[in-house]
Coordinates of N, CA and C and ligand atoms in Angstrom, one line a residue:
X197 N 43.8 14.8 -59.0 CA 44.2 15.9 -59.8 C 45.3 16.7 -59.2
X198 N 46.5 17.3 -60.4 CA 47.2 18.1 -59.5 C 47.8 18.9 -59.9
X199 N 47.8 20.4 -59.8 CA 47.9 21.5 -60.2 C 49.0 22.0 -60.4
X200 N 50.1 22.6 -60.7 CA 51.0 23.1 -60.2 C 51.0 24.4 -61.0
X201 N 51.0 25.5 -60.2 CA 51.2 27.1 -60.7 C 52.1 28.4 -60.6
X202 N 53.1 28.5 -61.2 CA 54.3 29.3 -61.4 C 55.0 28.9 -60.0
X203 N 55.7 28.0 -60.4 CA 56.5 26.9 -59.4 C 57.7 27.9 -59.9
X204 N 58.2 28.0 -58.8 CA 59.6 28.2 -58.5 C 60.9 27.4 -57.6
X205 N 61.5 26.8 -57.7 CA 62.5 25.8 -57.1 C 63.8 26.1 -56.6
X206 N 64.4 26.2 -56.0 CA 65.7 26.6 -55.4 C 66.5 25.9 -54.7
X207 N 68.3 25.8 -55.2 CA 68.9 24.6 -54.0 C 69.9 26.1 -53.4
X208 N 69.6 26.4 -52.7 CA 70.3 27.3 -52.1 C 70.2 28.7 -52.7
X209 N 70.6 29.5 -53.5 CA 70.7 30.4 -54.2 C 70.2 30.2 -55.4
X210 N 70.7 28.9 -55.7 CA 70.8 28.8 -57.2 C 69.3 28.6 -57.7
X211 N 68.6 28.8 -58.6 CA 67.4 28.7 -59.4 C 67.4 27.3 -60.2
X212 N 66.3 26.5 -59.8 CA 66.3 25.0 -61.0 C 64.9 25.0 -61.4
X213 N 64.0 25.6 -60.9 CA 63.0 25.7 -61.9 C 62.3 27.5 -62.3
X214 N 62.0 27.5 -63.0 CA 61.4 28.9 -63.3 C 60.1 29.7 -63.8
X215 N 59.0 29.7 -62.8 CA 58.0 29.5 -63.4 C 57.2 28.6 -64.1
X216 N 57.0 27.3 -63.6 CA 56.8 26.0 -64.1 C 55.3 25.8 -64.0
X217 N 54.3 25.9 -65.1 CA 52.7 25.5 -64.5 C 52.8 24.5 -65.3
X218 N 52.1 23.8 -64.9 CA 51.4 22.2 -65.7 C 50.5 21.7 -64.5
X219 N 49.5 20.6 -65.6 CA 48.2 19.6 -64.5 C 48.3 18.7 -64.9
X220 N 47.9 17.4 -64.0 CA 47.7 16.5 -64.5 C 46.4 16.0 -63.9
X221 N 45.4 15.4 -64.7 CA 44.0 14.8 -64.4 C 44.1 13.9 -63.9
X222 N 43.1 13.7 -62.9 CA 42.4 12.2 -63.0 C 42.0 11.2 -64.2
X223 N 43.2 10.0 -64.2 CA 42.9 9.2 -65.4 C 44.1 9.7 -66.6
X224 N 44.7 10.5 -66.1 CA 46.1 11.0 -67.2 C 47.3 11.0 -66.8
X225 N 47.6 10.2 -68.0 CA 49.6 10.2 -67.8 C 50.1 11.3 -68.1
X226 N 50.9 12.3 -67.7 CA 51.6 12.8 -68.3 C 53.3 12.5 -68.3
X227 N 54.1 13.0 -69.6 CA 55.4 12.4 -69.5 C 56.0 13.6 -69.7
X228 N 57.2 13.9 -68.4 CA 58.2 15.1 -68.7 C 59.1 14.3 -68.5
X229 N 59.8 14.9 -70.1 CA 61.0 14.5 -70.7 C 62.1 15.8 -70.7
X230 N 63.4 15.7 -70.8 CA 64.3 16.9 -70.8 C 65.6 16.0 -70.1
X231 N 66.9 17.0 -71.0 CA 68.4 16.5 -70.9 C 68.5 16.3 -68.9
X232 N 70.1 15.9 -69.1 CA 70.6 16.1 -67.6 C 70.4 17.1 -67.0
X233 N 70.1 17.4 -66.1 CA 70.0 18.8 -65.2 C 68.9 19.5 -65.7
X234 N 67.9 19.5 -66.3 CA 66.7 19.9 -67.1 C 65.9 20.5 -65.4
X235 N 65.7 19.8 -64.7 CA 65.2 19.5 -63.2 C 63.9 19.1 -63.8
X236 N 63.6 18.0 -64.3 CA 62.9 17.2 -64.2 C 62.9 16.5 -62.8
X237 N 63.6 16.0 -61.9 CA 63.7 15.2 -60.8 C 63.3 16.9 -59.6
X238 N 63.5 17.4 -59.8 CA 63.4 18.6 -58.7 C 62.1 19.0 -58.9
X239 N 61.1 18.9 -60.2 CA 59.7 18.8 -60.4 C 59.4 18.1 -59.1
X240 N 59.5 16.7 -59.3 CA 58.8 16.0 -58.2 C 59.0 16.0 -57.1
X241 N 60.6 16.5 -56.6 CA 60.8 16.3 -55.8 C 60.0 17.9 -54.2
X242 N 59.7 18.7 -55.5 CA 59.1 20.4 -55.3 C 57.6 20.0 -54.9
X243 N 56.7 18.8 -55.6 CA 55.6 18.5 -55.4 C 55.5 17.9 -53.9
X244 N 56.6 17.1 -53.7 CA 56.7 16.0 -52.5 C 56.8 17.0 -50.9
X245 N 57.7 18.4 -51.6 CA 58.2 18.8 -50.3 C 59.5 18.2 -50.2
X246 N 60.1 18.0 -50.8 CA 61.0 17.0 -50.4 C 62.8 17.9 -51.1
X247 N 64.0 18.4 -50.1 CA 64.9 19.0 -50.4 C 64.7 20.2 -50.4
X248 N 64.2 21.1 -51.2 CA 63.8 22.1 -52.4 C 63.5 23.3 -51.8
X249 N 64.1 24.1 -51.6 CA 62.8 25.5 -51.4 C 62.0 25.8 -52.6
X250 N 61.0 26.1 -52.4 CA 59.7 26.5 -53.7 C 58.6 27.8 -53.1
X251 N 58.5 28.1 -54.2 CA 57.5 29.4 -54.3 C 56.6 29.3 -55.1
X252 N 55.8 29.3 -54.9 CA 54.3 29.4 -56.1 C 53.6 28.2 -55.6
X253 N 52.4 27.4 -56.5 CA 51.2 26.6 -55.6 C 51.6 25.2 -56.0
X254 N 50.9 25.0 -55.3 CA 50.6 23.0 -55.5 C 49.7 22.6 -55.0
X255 N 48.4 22.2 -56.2 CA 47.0 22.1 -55.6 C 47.0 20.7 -55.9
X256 N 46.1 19.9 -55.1 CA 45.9 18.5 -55.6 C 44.3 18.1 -54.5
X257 N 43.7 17.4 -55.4 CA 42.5 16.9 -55.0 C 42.3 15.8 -53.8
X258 N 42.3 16.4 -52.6 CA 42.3 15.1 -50.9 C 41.2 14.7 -50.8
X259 N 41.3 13.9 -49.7 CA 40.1 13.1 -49.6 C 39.1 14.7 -49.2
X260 N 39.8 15.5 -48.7 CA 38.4 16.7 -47.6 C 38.6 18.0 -48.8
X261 N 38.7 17.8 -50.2 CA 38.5 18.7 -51.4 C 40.0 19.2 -51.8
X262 N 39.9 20.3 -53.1 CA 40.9 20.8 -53.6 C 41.6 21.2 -52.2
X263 N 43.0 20.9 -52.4 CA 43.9 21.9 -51.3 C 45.2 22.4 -51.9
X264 N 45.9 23.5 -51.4 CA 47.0 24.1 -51.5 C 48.2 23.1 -51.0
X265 N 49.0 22.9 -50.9 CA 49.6 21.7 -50.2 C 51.0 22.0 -49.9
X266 N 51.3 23.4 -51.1 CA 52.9 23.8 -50.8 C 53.9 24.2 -49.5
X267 N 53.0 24.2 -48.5 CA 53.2 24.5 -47.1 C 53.7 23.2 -46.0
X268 N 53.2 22.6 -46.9 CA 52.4 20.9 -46.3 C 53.8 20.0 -46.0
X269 N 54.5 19.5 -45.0 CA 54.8 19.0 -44.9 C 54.8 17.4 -45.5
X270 N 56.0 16.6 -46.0 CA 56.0 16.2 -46.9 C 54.6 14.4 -46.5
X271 N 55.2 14.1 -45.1 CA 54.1 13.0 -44.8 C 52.7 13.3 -44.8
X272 N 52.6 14.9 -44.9 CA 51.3 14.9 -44.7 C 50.7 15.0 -46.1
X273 N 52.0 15.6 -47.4 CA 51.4 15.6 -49.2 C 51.1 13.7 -49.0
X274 N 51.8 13.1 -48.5 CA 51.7 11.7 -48.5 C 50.2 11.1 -48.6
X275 N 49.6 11.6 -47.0 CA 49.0 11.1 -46.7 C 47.1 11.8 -47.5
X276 N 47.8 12.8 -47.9 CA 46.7 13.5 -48.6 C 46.4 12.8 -50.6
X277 N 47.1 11.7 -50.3 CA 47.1 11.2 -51.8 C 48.4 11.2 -52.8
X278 N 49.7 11.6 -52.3 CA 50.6 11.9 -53.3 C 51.7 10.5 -53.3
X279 N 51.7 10.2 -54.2 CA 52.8 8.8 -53.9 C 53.9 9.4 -54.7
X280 N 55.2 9.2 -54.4 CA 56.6 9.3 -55.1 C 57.4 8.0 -55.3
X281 N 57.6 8.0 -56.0 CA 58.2 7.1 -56.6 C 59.8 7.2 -57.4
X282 N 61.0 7.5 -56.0 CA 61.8 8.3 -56.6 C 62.8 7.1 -57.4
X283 N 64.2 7.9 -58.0 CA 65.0 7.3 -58.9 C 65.7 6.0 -58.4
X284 N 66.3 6.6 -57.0 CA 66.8 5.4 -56.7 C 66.1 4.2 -55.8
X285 N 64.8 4.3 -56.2 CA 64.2 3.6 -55.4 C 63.8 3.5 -53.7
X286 N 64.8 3.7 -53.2 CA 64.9 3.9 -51.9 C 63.9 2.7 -50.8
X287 N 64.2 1.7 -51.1 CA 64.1 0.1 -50.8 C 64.6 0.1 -49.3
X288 N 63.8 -0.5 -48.4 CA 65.0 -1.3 -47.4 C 65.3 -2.9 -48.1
X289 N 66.7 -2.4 -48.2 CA 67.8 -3.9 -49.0 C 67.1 -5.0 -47.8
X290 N 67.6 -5.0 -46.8 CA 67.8 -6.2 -45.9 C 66.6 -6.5 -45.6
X291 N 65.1 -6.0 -46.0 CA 63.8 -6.6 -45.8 C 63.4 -7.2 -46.6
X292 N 61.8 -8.1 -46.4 CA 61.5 -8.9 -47.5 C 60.6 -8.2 -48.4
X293 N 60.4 -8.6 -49.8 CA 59.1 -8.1 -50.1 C 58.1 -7.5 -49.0
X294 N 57.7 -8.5 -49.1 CA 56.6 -8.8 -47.6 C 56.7 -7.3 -46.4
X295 N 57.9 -7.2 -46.5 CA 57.9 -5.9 -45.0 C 58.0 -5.0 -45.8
X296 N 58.5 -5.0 -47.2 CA 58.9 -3.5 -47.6 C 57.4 -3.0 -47.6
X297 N 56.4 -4.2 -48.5 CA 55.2 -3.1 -48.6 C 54.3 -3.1 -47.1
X298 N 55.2 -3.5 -46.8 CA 54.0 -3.7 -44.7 C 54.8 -2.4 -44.4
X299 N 55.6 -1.6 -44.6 CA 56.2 -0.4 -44.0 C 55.7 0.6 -44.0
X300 N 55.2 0.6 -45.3 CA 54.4 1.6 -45.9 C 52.8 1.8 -45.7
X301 N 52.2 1.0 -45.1 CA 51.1 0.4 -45.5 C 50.1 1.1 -44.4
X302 N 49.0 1.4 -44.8 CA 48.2 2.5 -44.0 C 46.4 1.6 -43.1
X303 N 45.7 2.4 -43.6 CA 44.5 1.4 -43.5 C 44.7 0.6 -44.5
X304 N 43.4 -0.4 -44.8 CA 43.3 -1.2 -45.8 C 44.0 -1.7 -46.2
X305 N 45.8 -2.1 -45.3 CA 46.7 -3.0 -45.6 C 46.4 -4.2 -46.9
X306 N 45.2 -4.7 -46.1 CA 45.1 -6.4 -46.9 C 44.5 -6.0 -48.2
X307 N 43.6 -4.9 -48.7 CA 43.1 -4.7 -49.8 C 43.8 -4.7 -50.9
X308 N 45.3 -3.0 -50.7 CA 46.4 -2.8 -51.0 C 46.6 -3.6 -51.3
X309 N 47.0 -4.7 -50.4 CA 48.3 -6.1 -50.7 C 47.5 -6.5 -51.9
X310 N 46.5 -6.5 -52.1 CA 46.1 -7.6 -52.7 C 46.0 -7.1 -54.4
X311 N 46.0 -6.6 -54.2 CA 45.7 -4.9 -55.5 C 47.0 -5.2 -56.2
X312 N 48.2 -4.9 -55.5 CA 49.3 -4.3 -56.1 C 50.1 -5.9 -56.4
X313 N 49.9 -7.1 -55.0 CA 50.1 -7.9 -56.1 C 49.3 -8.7 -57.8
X314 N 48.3 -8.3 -57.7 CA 47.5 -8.2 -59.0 C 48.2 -7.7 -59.9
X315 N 48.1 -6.3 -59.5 CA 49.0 -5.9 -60.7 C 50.6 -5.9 -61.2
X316 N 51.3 -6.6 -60.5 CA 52.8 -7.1 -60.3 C 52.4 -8.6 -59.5
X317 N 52.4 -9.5 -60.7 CA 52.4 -10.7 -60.3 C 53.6 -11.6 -59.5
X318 N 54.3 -11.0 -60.2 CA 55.7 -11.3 -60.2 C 56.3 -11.3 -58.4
X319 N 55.6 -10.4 -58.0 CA 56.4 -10.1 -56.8 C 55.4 -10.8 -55.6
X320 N 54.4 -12.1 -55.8 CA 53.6 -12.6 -55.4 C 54.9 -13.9 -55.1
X321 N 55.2 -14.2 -56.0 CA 56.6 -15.5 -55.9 C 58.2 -14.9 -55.4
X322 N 57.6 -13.7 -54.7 CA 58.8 -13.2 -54.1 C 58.6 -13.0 -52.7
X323 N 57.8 -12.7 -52.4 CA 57.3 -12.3 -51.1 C 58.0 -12.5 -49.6
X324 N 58.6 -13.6 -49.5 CA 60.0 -13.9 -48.5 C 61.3 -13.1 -49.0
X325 N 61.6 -12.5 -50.1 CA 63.3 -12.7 -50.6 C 63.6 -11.5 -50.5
X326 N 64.6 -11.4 -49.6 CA 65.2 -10.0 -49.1 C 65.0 -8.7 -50.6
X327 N 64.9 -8.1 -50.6 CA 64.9 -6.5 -51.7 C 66.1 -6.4 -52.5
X328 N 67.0 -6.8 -51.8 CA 68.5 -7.2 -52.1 C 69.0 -8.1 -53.1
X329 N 67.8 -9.2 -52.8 CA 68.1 -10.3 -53.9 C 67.5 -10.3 -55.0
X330 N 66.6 -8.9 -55.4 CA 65.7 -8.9 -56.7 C 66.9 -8.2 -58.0
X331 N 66.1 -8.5 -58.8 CA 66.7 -7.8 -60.0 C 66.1 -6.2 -60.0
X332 N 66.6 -5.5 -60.8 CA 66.1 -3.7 -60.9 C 65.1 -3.4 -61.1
X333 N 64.8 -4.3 -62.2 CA 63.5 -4.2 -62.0 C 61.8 -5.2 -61.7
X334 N 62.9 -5.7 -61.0 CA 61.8 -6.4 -59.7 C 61.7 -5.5 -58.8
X335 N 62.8 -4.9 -58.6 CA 63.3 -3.6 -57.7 C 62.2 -2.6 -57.6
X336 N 62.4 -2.1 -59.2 CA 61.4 -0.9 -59.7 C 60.0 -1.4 -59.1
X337 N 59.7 -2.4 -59.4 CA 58.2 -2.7 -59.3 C 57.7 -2.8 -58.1
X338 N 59.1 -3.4 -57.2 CA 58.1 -3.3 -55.8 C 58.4 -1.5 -55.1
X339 N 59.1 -1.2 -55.6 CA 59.2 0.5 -55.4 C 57.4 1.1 -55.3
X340 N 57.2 1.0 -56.8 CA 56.1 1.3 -57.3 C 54.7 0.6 -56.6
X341 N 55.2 -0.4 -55.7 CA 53.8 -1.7 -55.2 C 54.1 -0.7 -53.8
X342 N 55.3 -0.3 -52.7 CA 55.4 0.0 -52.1 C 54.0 1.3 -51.3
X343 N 54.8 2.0 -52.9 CA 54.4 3.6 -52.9 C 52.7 3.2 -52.8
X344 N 52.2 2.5 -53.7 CA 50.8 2.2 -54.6 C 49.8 1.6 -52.7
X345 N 50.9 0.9 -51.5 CA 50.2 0.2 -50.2 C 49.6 1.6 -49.5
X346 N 49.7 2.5 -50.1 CA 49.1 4.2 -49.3 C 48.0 4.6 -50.0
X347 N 47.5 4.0 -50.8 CA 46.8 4.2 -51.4 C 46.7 5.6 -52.4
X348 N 47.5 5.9 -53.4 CA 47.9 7.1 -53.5 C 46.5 7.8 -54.6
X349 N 46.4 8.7 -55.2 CA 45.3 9.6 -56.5 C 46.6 9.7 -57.1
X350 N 47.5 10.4 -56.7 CA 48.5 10.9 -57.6 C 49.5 10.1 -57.8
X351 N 50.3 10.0 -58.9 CA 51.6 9.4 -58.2 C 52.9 9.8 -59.3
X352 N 53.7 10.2 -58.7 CA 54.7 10.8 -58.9 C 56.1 10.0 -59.4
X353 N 56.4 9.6 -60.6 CA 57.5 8.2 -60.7 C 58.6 9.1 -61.5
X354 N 59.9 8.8 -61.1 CA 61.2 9.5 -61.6 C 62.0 8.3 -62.2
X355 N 61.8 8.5 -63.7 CA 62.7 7.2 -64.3 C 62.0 5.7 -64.1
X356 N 60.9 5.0 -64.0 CA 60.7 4.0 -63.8 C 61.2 3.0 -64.7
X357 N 61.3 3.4 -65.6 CA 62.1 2.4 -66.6 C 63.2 2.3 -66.8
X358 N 64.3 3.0 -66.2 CA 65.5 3.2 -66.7 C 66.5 1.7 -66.1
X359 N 67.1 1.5 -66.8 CA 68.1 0.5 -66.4 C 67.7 -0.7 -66.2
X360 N 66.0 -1.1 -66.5 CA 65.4 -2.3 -66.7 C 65.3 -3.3 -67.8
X361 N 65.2 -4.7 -67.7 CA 65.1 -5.4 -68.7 C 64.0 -4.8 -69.4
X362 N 63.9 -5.2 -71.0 CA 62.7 -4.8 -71.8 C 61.2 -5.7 -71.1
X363 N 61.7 -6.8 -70.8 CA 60.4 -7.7 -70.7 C 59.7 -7.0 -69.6
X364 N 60.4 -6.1 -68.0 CA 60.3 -5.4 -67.4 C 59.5 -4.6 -67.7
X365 N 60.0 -4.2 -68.4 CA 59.7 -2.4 -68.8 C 58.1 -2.8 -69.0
X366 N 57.8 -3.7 -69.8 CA 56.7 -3.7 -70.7 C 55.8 -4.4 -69.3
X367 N 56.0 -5.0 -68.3 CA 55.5 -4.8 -66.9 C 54.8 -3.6 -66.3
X368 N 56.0 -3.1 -66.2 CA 55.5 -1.6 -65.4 C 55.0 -0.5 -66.2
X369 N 55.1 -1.2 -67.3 CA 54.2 0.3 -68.4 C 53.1 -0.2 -68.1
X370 N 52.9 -1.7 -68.2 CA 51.2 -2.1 -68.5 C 50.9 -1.8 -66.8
X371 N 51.2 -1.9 -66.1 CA 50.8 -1.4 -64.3 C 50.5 0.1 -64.4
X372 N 51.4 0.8 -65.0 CA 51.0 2.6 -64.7 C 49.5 2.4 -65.9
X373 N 49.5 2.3 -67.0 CA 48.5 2.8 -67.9 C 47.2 1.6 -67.2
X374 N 47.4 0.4 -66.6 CA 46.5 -0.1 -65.5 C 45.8 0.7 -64.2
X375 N 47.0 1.9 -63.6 CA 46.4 2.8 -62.8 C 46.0 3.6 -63.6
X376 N 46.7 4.0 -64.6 CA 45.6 5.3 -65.4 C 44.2 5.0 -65.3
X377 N 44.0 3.6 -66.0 CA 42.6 3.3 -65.7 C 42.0 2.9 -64.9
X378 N 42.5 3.3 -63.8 CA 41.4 3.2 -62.6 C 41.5 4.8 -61.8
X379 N 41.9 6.0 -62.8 CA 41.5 6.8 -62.8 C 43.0 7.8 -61.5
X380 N 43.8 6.7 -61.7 CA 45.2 7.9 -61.2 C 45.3 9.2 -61.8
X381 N 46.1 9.6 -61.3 CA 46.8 10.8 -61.8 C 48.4 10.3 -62.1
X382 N 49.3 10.5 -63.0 CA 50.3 9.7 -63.2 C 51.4 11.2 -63.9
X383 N 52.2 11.5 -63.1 CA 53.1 12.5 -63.9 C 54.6 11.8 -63.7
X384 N 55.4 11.7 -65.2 CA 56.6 10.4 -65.0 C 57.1 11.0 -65.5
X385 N 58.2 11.1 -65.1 CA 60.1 11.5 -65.8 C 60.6 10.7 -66.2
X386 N 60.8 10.4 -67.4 CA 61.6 9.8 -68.2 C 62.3 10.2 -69.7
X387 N 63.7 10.5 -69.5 CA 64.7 10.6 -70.5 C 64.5 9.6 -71.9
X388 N 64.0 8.4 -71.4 CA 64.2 7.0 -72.6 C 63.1 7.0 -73.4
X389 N 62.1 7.5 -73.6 CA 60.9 7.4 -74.2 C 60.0 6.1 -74.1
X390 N 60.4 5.6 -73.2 CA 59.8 4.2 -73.3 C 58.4 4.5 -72.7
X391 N 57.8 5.3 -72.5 CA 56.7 5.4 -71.7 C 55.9 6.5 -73.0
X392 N 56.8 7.1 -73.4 CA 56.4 8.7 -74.1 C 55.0 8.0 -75.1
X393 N 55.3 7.1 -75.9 CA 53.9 6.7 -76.9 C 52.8 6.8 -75.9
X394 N 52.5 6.2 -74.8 CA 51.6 5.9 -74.4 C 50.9 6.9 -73.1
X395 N 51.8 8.3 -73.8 CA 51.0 9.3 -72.7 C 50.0 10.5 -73.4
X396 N 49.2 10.4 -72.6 CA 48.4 11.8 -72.8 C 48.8 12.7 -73.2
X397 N 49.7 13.2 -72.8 CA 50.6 14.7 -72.7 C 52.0 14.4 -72.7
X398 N 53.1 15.3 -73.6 CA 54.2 15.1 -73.3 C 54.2 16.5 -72.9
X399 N 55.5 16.7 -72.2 CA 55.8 17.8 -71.9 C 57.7 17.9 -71.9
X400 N 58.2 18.8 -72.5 CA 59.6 19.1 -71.8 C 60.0 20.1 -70.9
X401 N 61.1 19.5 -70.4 CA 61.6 20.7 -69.5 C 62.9 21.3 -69.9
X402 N 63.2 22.2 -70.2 CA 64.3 22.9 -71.0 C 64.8 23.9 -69.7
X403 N 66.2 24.1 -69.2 CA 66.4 24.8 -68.5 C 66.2 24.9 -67.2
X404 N 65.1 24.3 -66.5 CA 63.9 24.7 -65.8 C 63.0 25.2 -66.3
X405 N 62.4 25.0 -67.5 CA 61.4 26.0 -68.0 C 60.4 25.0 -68.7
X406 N 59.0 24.9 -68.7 CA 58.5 23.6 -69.5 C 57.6 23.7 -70.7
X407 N 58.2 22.8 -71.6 CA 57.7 23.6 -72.8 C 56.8 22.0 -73.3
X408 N 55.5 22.1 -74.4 CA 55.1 21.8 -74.5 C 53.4 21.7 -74.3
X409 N 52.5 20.8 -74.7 CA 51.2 21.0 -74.7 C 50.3 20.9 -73.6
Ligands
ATP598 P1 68.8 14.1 -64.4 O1 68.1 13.4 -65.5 O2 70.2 14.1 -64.5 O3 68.3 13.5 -63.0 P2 67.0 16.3 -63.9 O4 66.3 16.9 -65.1 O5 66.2 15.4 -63.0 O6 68.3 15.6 -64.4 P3 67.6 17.8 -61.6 O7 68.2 16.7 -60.9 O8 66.2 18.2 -61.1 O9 67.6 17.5 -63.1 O10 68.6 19.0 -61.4 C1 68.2 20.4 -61.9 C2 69.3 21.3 -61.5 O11 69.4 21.4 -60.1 C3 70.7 20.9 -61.9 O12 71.4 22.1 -62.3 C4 71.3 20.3 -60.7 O13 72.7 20.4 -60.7 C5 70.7 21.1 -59.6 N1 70.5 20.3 -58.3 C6 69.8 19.1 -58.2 N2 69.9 18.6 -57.0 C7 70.6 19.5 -56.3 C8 71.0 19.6 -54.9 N3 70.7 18.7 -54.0 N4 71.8 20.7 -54.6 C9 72.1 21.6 -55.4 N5 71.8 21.6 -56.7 C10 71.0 20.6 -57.2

């Protein structure tokens, strides 16, 4: 579960988010959607610790109970359950499958492995071939298998569908509403709607400001 309460975001001076609450449950998608510059991407990036100065809370449920987390150093939101899953993927090119999700990979490596190729079959017949040599969204998916070897509650995806083949897309939709049901927490940015039918909650971001249910 993961809270966020009168979030405030900052790249220097300038203001990108303003007052931002929203939650997302255990077992719920939520979808924020909003134009260019909306800071949809500085949402998650404010959750991760990652860039951003921020003001206000960020609660999320750890293995040792509710905690505050906005203080928290970003490997340790990591290690406390939060997976990100950012835009540009952020892949080592010159590794194989095989090491990208071994890089990541915490206890219960072999469980993980075994999990995430279940649910990305696809990257079971890749397992040797450099990161480099995949398509985008073979890309995307081992991004998402990467993040998934940490075992995450939460997980945090920026655009997972964008720039992907359709047959793709309809991959990695059926893998996230697959973690929905095994009781994730799932908050996604996406511009394309390709995800929007099949969430719990939509939500927009207008300005920095987030409007909806
Ligand atoms: P997009 O769909 O284009 O990624 P977004 O909704 O994710 O848009 P953000 O990338 O979060 O929007 O950007 C929100 C605001 O913060 C924009 O005005 C943007 O110019 C600004 N911004 C984003 N990253 C930085 C940065 N590293 N330094 C300064 N300003 C930034």
């Amino acid at each position: 579960m993961l809270e966020i309460d009168r979030l405030n975001a900052f790249y220097g001076p300038a203001q990108a988010l303003f007052d931002v609450s929203l939650s997302v449950a255990a077992g719920e998608m939520v979808v924020l959607q909003g134009l260019n510059g909306a800071g949809k991407s500085t949402l998650l990036k404010s959750v991760m610790g990652l860039e951003v100065r921020t003001e206000g809370t960020v609660r999320c449920q750890t293995p040792d109970g509710l905690a505050a987390v906005e203080r928290w150093e970003t490997h340790r939101r990591a290690q406390a359950g939060i997976g990100y899953v950012a835009e540009d993927r952020r892949l080592f090119t010159g590794l194989t499958v095989r090491e990208n999700l071994h890089v990541a990979a915490g206890r219960n490596a072999r469980l993980h492995e075994a999990r995430v190729l279940d649910l990305f079959p696809v990257l079971k017949t890749l397992l040797d071939r450099p990161a480099a040599q995949m398509s985008g969204g073979q890309q995307q998916m081992l991004a998402i298998a990467r993040t998934l070897m940490t075992g995450p509650k939460i997980l945090l995806l920026d655009e997972p569908c964008e720039g992907i083949a359709p047959v793709l897309v309809a991959a990695v939709r059926d893998a996230l509403l697959a973690l929905r049901g095994e009781g994730l927490a799932l908050l996604v940015v996406e511009q394309n709607r390709l995800l929007a039918s099949r969430a719990d909650r939509l939500l927009w971001l207008v300005a920095g400001k987030v409007r909806g249910s």
